CSV table of C-alpha atoms in Angstrom, one decimal:
chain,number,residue,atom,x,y,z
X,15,UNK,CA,221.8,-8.8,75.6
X,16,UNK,CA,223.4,-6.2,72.7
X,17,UNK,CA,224.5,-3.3,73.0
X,18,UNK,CA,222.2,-1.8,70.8
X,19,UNK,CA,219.2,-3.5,72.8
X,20,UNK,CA,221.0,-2.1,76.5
X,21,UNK,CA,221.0,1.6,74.9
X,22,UNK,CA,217.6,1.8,74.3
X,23,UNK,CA,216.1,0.2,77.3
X,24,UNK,CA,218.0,2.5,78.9
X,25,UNK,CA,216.4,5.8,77.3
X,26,UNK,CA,213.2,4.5,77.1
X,27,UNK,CA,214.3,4.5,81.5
X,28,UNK,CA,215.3,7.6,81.4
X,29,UNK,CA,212.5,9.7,79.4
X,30,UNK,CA,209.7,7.9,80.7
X,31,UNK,CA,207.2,10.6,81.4
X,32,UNK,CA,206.1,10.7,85.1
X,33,UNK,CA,203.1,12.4,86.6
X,34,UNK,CA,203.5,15.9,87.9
X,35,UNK,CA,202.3,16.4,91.5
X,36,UNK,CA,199.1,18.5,92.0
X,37,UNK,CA,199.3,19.6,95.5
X,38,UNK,CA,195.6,21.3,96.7
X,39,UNK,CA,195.9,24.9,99.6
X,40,UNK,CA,193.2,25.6,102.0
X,41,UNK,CA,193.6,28.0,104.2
X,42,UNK,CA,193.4,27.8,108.3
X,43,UNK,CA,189.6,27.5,109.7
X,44,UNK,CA,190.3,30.5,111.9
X,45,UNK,CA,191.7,32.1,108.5
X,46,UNK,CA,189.8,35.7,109.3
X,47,UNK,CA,190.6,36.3,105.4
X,48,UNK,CA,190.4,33.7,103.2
X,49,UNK,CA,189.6,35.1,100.0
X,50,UNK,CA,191.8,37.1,98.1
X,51,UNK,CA,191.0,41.1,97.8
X,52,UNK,CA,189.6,42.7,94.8
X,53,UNK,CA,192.2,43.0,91.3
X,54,UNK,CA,194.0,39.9,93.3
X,55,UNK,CA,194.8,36.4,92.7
X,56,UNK,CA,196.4,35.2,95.7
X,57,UNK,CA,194.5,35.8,99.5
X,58,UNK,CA,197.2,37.0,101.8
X,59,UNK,CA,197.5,33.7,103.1
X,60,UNK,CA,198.2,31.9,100.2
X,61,UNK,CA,201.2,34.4,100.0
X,62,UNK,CA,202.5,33.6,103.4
X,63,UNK,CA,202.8,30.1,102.7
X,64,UNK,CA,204.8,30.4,99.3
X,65,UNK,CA,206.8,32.4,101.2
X,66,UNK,CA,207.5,29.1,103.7
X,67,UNK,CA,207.5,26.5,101.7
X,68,UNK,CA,209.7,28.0,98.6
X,69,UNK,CA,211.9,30.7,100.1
X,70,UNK,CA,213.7,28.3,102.7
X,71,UNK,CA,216.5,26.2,101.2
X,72,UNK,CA,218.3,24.3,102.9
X,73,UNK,CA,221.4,25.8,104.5
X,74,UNK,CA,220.8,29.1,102.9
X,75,UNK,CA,219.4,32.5,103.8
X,76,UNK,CA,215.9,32.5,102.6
X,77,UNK,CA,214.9,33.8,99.4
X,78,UNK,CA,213.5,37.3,98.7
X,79,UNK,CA,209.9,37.1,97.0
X,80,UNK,CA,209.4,39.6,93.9
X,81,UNK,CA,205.4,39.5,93.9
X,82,UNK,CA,204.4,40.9,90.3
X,83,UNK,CA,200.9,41.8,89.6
X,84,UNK,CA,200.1,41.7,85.9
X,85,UNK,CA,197.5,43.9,84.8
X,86,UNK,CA,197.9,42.8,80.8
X,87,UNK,CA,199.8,42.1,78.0
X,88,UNK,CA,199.7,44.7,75.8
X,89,UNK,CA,203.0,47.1,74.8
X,90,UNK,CA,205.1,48.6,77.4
X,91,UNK,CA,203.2,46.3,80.3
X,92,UNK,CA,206.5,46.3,82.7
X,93,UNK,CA,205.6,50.1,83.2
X,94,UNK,CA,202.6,49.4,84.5
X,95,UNK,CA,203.2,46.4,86.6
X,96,UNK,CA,203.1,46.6,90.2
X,97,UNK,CA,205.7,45.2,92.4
X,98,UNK,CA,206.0,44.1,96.1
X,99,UNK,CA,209.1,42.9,97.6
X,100,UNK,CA,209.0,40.0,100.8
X,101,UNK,CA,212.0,39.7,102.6
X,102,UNK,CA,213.4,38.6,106.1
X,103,UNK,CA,215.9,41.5,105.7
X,104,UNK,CA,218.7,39.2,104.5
X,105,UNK,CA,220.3,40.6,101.7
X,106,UNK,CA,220.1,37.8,98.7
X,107,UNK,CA,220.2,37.1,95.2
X,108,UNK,CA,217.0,37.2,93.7
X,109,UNK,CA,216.0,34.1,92.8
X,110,UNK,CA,212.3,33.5,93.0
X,111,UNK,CA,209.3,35.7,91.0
X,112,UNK,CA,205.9,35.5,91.6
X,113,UNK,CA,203.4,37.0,88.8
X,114,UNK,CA,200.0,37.0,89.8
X,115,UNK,CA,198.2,37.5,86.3
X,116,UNK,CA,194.8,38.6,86.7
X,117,UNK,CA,192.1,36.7,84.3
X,118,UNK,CA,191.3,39.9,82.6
X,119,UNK,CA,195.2,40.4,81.3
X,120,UNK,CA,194.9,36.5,79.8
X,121,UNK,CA,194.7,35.7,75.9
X,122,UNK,CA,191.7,34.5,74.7
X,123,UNK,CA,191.1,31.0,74.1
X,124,UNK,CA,191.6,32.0,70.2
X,125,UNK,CA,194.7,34.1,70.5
X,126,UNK,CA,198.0,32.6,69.8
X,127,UNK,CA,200.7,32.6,72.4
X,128,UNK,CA,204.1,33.7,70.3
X,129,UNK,CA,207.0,31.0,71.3
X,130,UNK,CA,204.3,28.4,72.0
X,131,UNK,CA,204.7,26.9,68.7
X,132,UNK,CA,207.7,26.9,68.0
X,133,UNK,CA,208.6,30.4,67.3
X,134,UNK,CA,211.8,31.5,69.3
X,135,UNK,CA,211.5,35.3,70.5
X,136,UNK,CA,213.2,37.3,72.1
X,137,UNK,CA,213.0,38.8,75.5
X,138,UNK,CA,212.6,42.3,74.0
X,139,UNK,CA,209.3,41.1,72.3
X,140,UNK,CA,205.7,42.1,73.6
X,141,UNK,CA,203.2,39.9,74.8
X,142,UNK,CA,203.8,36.9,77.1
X,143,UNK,CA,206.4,35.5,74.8
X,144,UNK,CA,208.9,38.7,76.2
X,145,UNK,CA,207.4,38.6,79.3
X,146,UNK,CA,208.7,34.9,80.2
X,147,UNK,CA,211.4,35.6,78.2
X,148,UNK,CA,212.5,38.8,80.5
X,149,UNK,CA,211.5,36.8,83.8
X,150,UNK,CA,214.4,33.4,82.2
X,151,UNK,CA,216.9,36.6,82.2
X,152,UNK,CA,216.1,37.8,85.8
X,153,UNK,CA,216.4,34.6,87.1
X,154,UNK,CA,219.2,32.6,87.8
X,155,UNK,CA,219.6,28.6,87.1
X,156,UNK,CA,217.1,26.4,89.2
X,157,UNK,CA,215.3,30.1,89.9
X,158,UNK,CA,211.4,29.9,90.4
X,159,UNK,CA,208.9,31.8,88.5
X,160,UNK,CA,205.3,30.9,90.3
X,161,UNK,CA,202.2,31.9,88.1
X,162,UNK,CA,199.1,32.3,90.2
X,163,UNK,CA,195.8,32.7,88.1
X,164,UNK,CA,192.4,31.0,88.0
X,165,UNK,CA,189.9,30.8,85.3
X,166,UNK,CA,187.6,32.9,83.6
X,167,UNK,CA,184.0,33.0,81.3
X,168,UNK,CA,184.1,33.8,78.2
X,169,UNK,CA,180.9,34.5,76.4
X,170,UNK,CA,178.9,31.7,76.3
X,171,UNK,CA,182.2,29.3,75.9
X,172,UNK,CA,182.1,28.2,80.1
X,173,UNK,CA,185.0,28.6,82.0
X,174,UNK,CA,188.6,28.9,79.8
X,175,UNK,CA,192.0,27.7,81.1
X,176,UNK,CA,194.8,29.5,80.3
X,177,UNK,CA,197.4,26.9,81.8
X,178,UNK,CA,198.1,25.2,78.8
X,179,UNK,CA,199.2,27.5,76.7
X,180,UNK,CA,201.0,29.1,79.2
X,181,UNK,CA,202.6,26.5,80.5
X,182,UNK,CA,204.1,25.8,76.3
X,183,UNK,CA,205.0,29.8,76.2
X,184,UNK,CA,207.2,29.4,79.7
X,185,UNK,CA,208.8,26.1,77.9
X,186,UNK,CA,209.8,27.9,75.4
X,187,UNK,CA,211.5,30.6,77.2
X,188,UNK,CA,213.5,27.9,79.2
X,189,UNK,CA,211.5,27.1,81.9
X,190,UNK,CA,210.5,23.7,83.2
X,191,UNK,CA,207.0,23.0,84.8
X,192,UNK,CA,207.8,21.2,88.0
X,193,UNK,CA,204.3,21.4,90.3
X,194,UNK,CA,200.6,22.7,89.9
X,195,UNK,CA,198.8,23.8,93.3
X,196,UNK,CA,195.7,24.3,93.8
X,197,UNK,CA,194.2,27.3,95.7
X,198,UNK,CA,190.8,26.6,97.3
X,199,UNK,CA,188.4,29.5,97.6
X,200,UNK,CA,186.8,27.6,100.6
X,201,UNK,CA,186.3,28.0,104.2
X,202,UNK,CA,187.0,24.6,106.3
X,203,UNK,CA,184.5,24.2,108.9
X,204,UNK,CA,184.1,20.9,110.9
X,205,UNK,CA,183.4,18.2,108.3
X,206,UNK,CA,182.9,20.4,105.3
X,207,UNK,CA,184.2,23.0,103.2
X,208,UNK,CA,182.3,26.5,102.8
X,209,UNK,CA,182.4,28.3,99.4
X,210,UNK,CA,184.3,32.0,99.7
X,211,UNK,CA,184.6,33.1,95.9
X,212,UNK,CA,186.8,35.9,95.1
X,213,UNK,CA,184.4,39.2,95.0
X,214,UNK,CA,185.5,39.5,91.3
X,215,UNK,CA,185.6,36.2,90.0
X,216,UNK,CA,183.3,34.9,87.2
X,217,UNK,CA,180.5,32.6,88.5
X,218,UNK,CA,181.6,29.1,89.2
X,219,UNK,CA,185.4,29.6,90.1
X,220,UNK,CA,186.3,28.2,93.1
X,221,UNK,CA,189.9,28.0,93.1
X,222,UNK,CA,192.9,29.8,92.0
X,223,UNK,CA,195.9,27.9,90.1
X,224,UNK,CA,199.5,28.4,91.6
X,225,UNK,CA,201.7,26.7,88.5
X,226,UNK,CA,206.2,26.8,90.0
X,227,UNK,CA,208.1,26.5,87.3
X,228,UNK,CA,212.0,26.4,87.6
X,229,UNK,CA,214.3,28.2,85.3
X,230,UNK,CA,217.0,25.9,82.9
X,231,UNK,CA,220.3,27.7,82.2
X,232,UNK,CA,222.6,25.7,79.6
């Protein structure tokens, strides 16, 4: 066999593309509160088990969640974002954001995302560009940024998702998409699985998207 032939067998090894894992939440059947509240994304419990299954590292302290609740996009949006800290106590490096961006604060399906096409701005730009932009800065190499949102109507267009484009905008900033979850808005019971919408969610939305992305540092 050549050289030549060995090199590229190898690559085409190397950069074959694998499916990412969709992993699908429900919460407990004695869950008293399975729905999130109102101007949420996430229910409570939802949050709890990020907090379980992402904070613990092996041999290390576990991570301090920054819970960020994104009301929009538009100029000067940091002011005017919430934040909630979940700790043990253990003083840590933060290394993990959560941004819960409500479907009112999304683009619309016509909007273009800056940075998703190829467009390189800075983290002092508006708009989701600078915001993921901001959140690469914060964060420090292998760092998580989790996105929880869910779908929404537009008009007569059906249900939109935002993931996508998203999903390109983070890229661009320097993140890399590792795992999508799925966040039923369902109530187990015996054999079946019970419907519990969000109050304020459009008609037909059942779920809520949880996307963990990880930060790349060069």
């Amino acid at each position: 066999m050549s050289t030549n032939r060995r090199r590229t067998e190898g690559a085409s090894r190397r950069y074959t593309p694998r499916p990412l894992p969709t992993t699908l939440w429900l919460p407990a059947p004695d869950q008293p509160d399975p729905v999130p509240a109102p101007g949420t994304v996430l229910p409570h419990w939802a949050i709890e088990r990020i907090r379980t299954e992402f904070t613990h590292r092996l041999g290390q302290a576990p991570a301090p969640l920054l819970k960020l609740s994104v009301p929009d996009a538009e100029p000067g949006m940091d002011a005017r974002t919430p934040v909630i800290t979940y700790t043990d106590g253990t003083p840590s490096r933060l290394s993990m954001l959560l941004a819960e961006l409500h479907p009112n604060a999304l683009p619309a399906p016509t909007d273009s995302l800056p940075g998703a096409i190829g467009e390189m701005p800075g983290a002092m730009d508006e708009g989701w560009a600078g915001f993921f932009h901001r959140a690469h800065r914060l964060l420090p190499a292998d760092g998580l940024l989790l996105l929880a949102t869910r779908q929404r109507r537009d008009d007569d267009a059906g249900l939109t998702d935002p993931l996508g484009s998203l999903i390109a905008c983070a890229r661009t900033a320097g993140f890399r998409y590792l795992q999508h979850v799925i966040v039923a808005h369902a109530h187990p019971a015996a054999d079946h699985l019970t419907p519990c919408p969000p109050t304020d969610a459009d008609p037909g939305v059942l779920h809520s998207d949880l996307i963990v992305l990880a930060a790349i540092h060069a």
